[in-house]
């Protein structure tokens, strides 16, 4: 490749999405990192309590929730690629699929919460469940916001607000969803598996 072609390629490269979204994601990841650190420290201080708490969680449900969020992330990424190829209608369908699959996570999490509450394993049961509820509920709120964003993006694609040349808003929304995925990929082993 010639030097001028390399310079042109470099000049067209940019960080996907909006810079403000990157700062927001960094701030949110920092909060989650602090919460996960608190969980790890509390676990180090009382390993038997945390091991006992984990036994009361269903790992297969946790795995199903993980697959649900990652599938939604895949559909969102595919939608973003469709927009880059100037096919917003196809992107809208993929975003609605992402939303549908993410709804599976919400349903599973609500069933898990109901089961735990029915067994008296609420926020004040012990340190493990206090941190479990804080971490997972905080993440759950992010999932709900992410689903609102996915719906907004899907409608925007349907109305052709996004295209190959104007996709920064869509990229920012998809970045947010990937942050939600990333956090759950960290939370699942920390809360459900690792001792």
C-alpha positions as a Python dict, from the first residue, in 0.01 Angstrom:
ca = {
    (1, 'X'): (0, 0, 0),
    (2, 'X'): (135, 346, -88),
    (3, 'X'): (215, 605, 174),
    (4, 'X'): (-77, 828, 69),
    (5, 'X'): (-315, 529, 81),
    (6, 'X'): (-185, 442, 430),
    (7, 'X'): (-235, 801, 541),
    (8, 'X'): (-589, 802, 401),
    (9, 'X'): (-669, 473, 579),
    (10, 'X'): (-533, 609, 906),
    (11, 'X'): (-731, 931, 871),
    (12, 'X'): (-1057, 738, 827),
    (13, 'X'): (-1000, 522, 1136),
    (14, 'X'): (-1183, 645, 1440),
    (15, 'X'): (-1302, 525, 1775),
    (16, 'X'): (-1651, 377, 1726),
    (17, 'X'): (-1933, 562, 1894),
    (18, 'X'): (-1924, 886, 2083),
    (19, 'X'): (-1636, 982, 2315),
    (20, 'X'): (-1887, 1067, 2590),
    (21, 'X'): (-2016, 708, 2578),
    (22, 'X'): (-1661, 580, 2625),
    (23, 'X'): (-1622, 797, 2937),
    (24, 'X'): (-1960, 679, 3067),
    (25, 'X'): (-1865, 314, 3008),
    (26, 'X'): (-1531, 366, 3183),
    (27, 'X'): (-1710, 518, 3484),
    (28, 'X'): (-1960, 231, 3499),
    (29, 'X'): (-1686, -30, 3468),
    (30, 'X'): (-1503, 139, 3755),
    (31, 'X'): (-1812, 110, 3977),
    (32, 'X'): (-1854, -256, 3885),
    (33, 'X'): (-1484, -321, 3947),
    (34, 'X'): (-1514, -174, 4298),
    (35, 'X'): (-1821, -387, 4371),
    (36, 'X'): (-1649, -702, 4245),
    (37, 'X'): (-1344, -614, 4455),
    (38, 'X'): (-1567, -577, 4763),
    (39, 'X'): (-1717, -919, 4684),
    (40, 'X'): (-1369, -1075, 4652),
    (41, 'X'): (-1247, -921, 4978),
    (42, 'X'): (-1558, -1032, 5168),
    (43, 'X'): (-1515, -1382, 5023),
    (44, 'X'): (-1149, -1393, 5133),
    (45, 'X'): (-1261, -1304, 5486),
    (46, 'X'): (-1528, -1575, 5500),
    (47, 'X'): (-1482, -1847, 5235),
    (48, 'X'): (-1723, -2102, 5389),
    (49, 'X'): (-2012, -1852, 5389),
    (50, 'X'): (-1954, -1770, 5023),
    (51, 'X'): (-1921, -2136, 4928),
    (52, 'X'): (-2250, -2210, 5105),
    (53, 'X'): (-2418, -1914, 4933),
    (54, 'X'): (-2302, -2031, 4590),
    (55, 'X'): (-2456, -2372, 4653),
    (56, 'X'): (-2795, -2201, 4673),
    (57, 'X'): (-2759, -2053, 4323),
    (58, 'X'): (-2839, -2245, 4007),
    (59, 'X'): (-2531, -2240, 3783),
    (60, 'X'): (-2728, -2368, 3484),
    (61, 'X'): (-2958, -2066, 3511),
    (62, 'X'): (-2652, -1843, 3534),
    (63, 'X'): (-2509, -2006, 3222),
    (64, 'X'): (-2839, -1963, 3036),
    (65, 'X'): (-2841, -1594, 3131),
    (66, 'X'): (-2484, -1563, 3004),
    (67, 'X'): (-2575, -1719, 2670),
    (68, 'X'): (-2878, -1493, 2644),
    (69, 'X'): (-2675, -1174, 2694),
    (70, 'X'): (-2395, -1285, 2463),
    (71, 'X'): (-2646, -1380, 2192),
    (72, 'X'): (-2807, -1037, 2223),
    (73, 'X'): (-2461, -884, 2190),
    (74, 'X'): (-2396, -1087, 1876),
    (75, 'X'): (-2723, -970, 1719),
    (76, 'X'): (-2642, -609, 1811),
    (77, 'X'): (-2296, -639, 1653),
    (78, 'X'): (-2446, -790, 1339),
    (79, 'X'): (-2698, -505, 1328),
    (80, 'X'): (-2417, -253, 1350),
    (81, 'X'): (-2246, -421, 1054),
    (82, 'X'): (-2571, -404, 856),
    (83, 'X'): (-2591, -30, 919),
    (84, 'X'): (-2231, 13, 805),
    (85, 'X'): (-2335, -160, 482),
    (86, 'X'): (-2629, 83, 458),
    (87, 'X'): (-2897, -180, 531),
    (88, 'X'): (-3084, -25, 824),
    (89, 'X'): (-3400, -236, 780),
    (90, 'X'): (-3204, -558, 827),
    (91, 'X'): (-3031, -395, 1123),
    (92, 'X'): (-3369, -318, 1279),
    (93, 'X'): (-3467, -685, 1259),
    (94, 'X'): (-3141, -792, 1421),
    (95, 'X'): (-3186, -536, 1699),
    (96, 'X'): (-3539, -664, 1768),
    (97, 'X'): (-3392, -1016, 1785),
    (98, 'X'): (-3129, -888, 2030),
    (99, 'X'): (-3406, -737, 2240),
    (100, 'X'): (-3605, -1060, 2233),
    (101, 'X'): (-3305, -1268, 2341),
    (102, 'X'): (-3220, -1015, 2614),
    (103, 'X'): (-3576, -1060, 2737),
    (104, 'X'): (-3479, -1421, 2811),
    (105, 'X'): (-3216, -1292, 3054),
    (106, 'X'): (-3473, -1069, 3225),
    (107, 'X'): (-3721, -1356, 3260),
    (108, 'X'): (-3458, -1592, 3400),
    (109, 'X'): (-3324, -1331, 3642),
    (110, 'X'): (-3674, -1249, 3770),
    (111, 'X'): (-3744, -1622, 3822),
    (112, 'X'): (-3414, -1656, 4009),
    (113, 'X'): (-3491, -1354, 4226),
    (114, 'X'): (-3840, -1487, 4307),
    (115, 'X'): (-3695, -1829, 4398),
    (116, 'X'): (-3434, -1676, 4629),
    (117, 'X'): (-3687, -1450, 4800),
    (118, 'X'): (-3929, -1741, 4846),
    (119, 'X'): (-3647, -1924, 5028),
    (120, 'X'): (-3574, -1625, 5253),
    (121, 'X'): (-3247, -1540, 5078),
    (122, 'X'): (-3297, -1167, 5054),
    (123, 'X'): (-3063, -871, 5080),
    (124, 'X'): (-3016, -904, 5456),
    (125, 'X'): (-2977, -1285, 5476),
    (126, 'X'): (-2596, -1276, 5502),
    (127, 'X'): (-2293, -1103, 5351),
    (128, 'X'): (-2290, -1326, 5042),
    (129, 'X'): (-2650, -1247, 4956),
    (130, 'X'): (-2614, -878, 5040),
    (131, 'X'): (-2336, -852, 4784),
    (132, 'X'): (-2513, -1089, 4542),
    (133, 'X'): (-2822, -865, 4541),
    (134, 'X'): (-2623, -541, 4510),
    (135, 'X'): (-2409, -670, 4223),
    (136, 'X'): (-2679, -849, 4026),
    (137, 'X'): (-2951, -589, 4080),
    (138, 'X'): (-2716, -310, 3972),
    (139, 'X'): (-2632, -511, 3662),
    (140, 'X'): (-3002, -592, 3605),
    (141, 'X'): (-3081, -220, 3594),
    (142, 'X'): (-2810, -178, 3331),
    (143, 'X'): (-2965, -459, 3127),
    (144, 'X'): (-3304, -288, 3141),
    (145, 'X'): (-3152, 41, 3026),
    (146, 'X'): (-2966, -149, 2754),
    (147, 'X'): (-3294, -299, 2633),
    (148, 'X'): (-3448, 48, 2612),
    (149, 'X'): (-3147, 156, 2408),
    (150, 'X'): (-3176, -149, 2178),
    (151, 'X'): (-3546, -72, 2120),
    (152, 'X'): (-3462, 293, 2047),
    (153, 'X'): (-3191, 188, 1802),
    (154, 'X'): (-3420, -64, 1631),
    (155, 'X'): (-3684, 201, 1581),
    (156, 'X'): (-3418, 442, 1455),
    (157, 'X'): (-3302, 184, 1203),
    (158, 'X'): (-3659, 117, 1095),
    (159, 'X'): (-3701, 491, 1033),
    (160, 'X'): (-3364, 499, 853),
    (161, 'X'): (-3206, 744, 1099),
    (162, 'X'): (-2881, 545, 1079),
    (163, 'X'): (-2677, 470, 773),
    (164, 'X'): (-2320, 403, 664),
    (165, 'X'): (-2229, 770, 710),
    (166, 'X'): (-2427, 846, 1028),
    (167, 'X'): (-2391, 553, 1264),
    (168, 'X'): (-2215, 706, 1566),
    (169, 'X'): (-2534, 699, 1777),
    (170, 'X'): (-2595, 336, 1691),
    (171, 'X'): (-2232, 248, 1767),
    (172, 'X'): (-2263, 416, 2107),
    (173, 'X'): (-2575, 216, 2192),
    (174, 'X'): (-2415, -111, 2083),
    (175, 'X'): (-2104, -24, 2286),
    (176, 'X'): (-2323, 20, 2592),
    (177, 'X'): (-2476, -324, 2535),
    (178, 'X'): (-2129, -479, 2502),
    (179, 'X'): (-2037, -321, 2836),
    (180, 'X'): (-2342, -494, 2988),
    (181, 'X'): (-2222, -824, 2833),
    (182, 'X'): (-1868, -777, 2957),
    (183, 'X'): (-1977, -708, 3313),
    (184, 'X'): (-2197, -1020, 3321),
    (185, 'X'): (-1913, -1232, 3178),
    (186, 'X'): (-1712, -1119, 3482),
    (187, 'X'): (-1998, -1145, 3732),
    (188, 'X'): (-2110, -1494, 3637),
    (189, 'X'): (-1790, -1675, 3738),
    (190, 'X'): (-1722, -1448, 4036),
    (191, 'X'): (-2070, -1488, 4186),
    (192, 'X'): (-2177, -1834, 4067),
    (193, 'X'): (-1860, -2039, 4023),
    (194, 'X'): (-1527, -1923, 4165),
    (195, 'X'): (-1450, -2003, 4525),
}
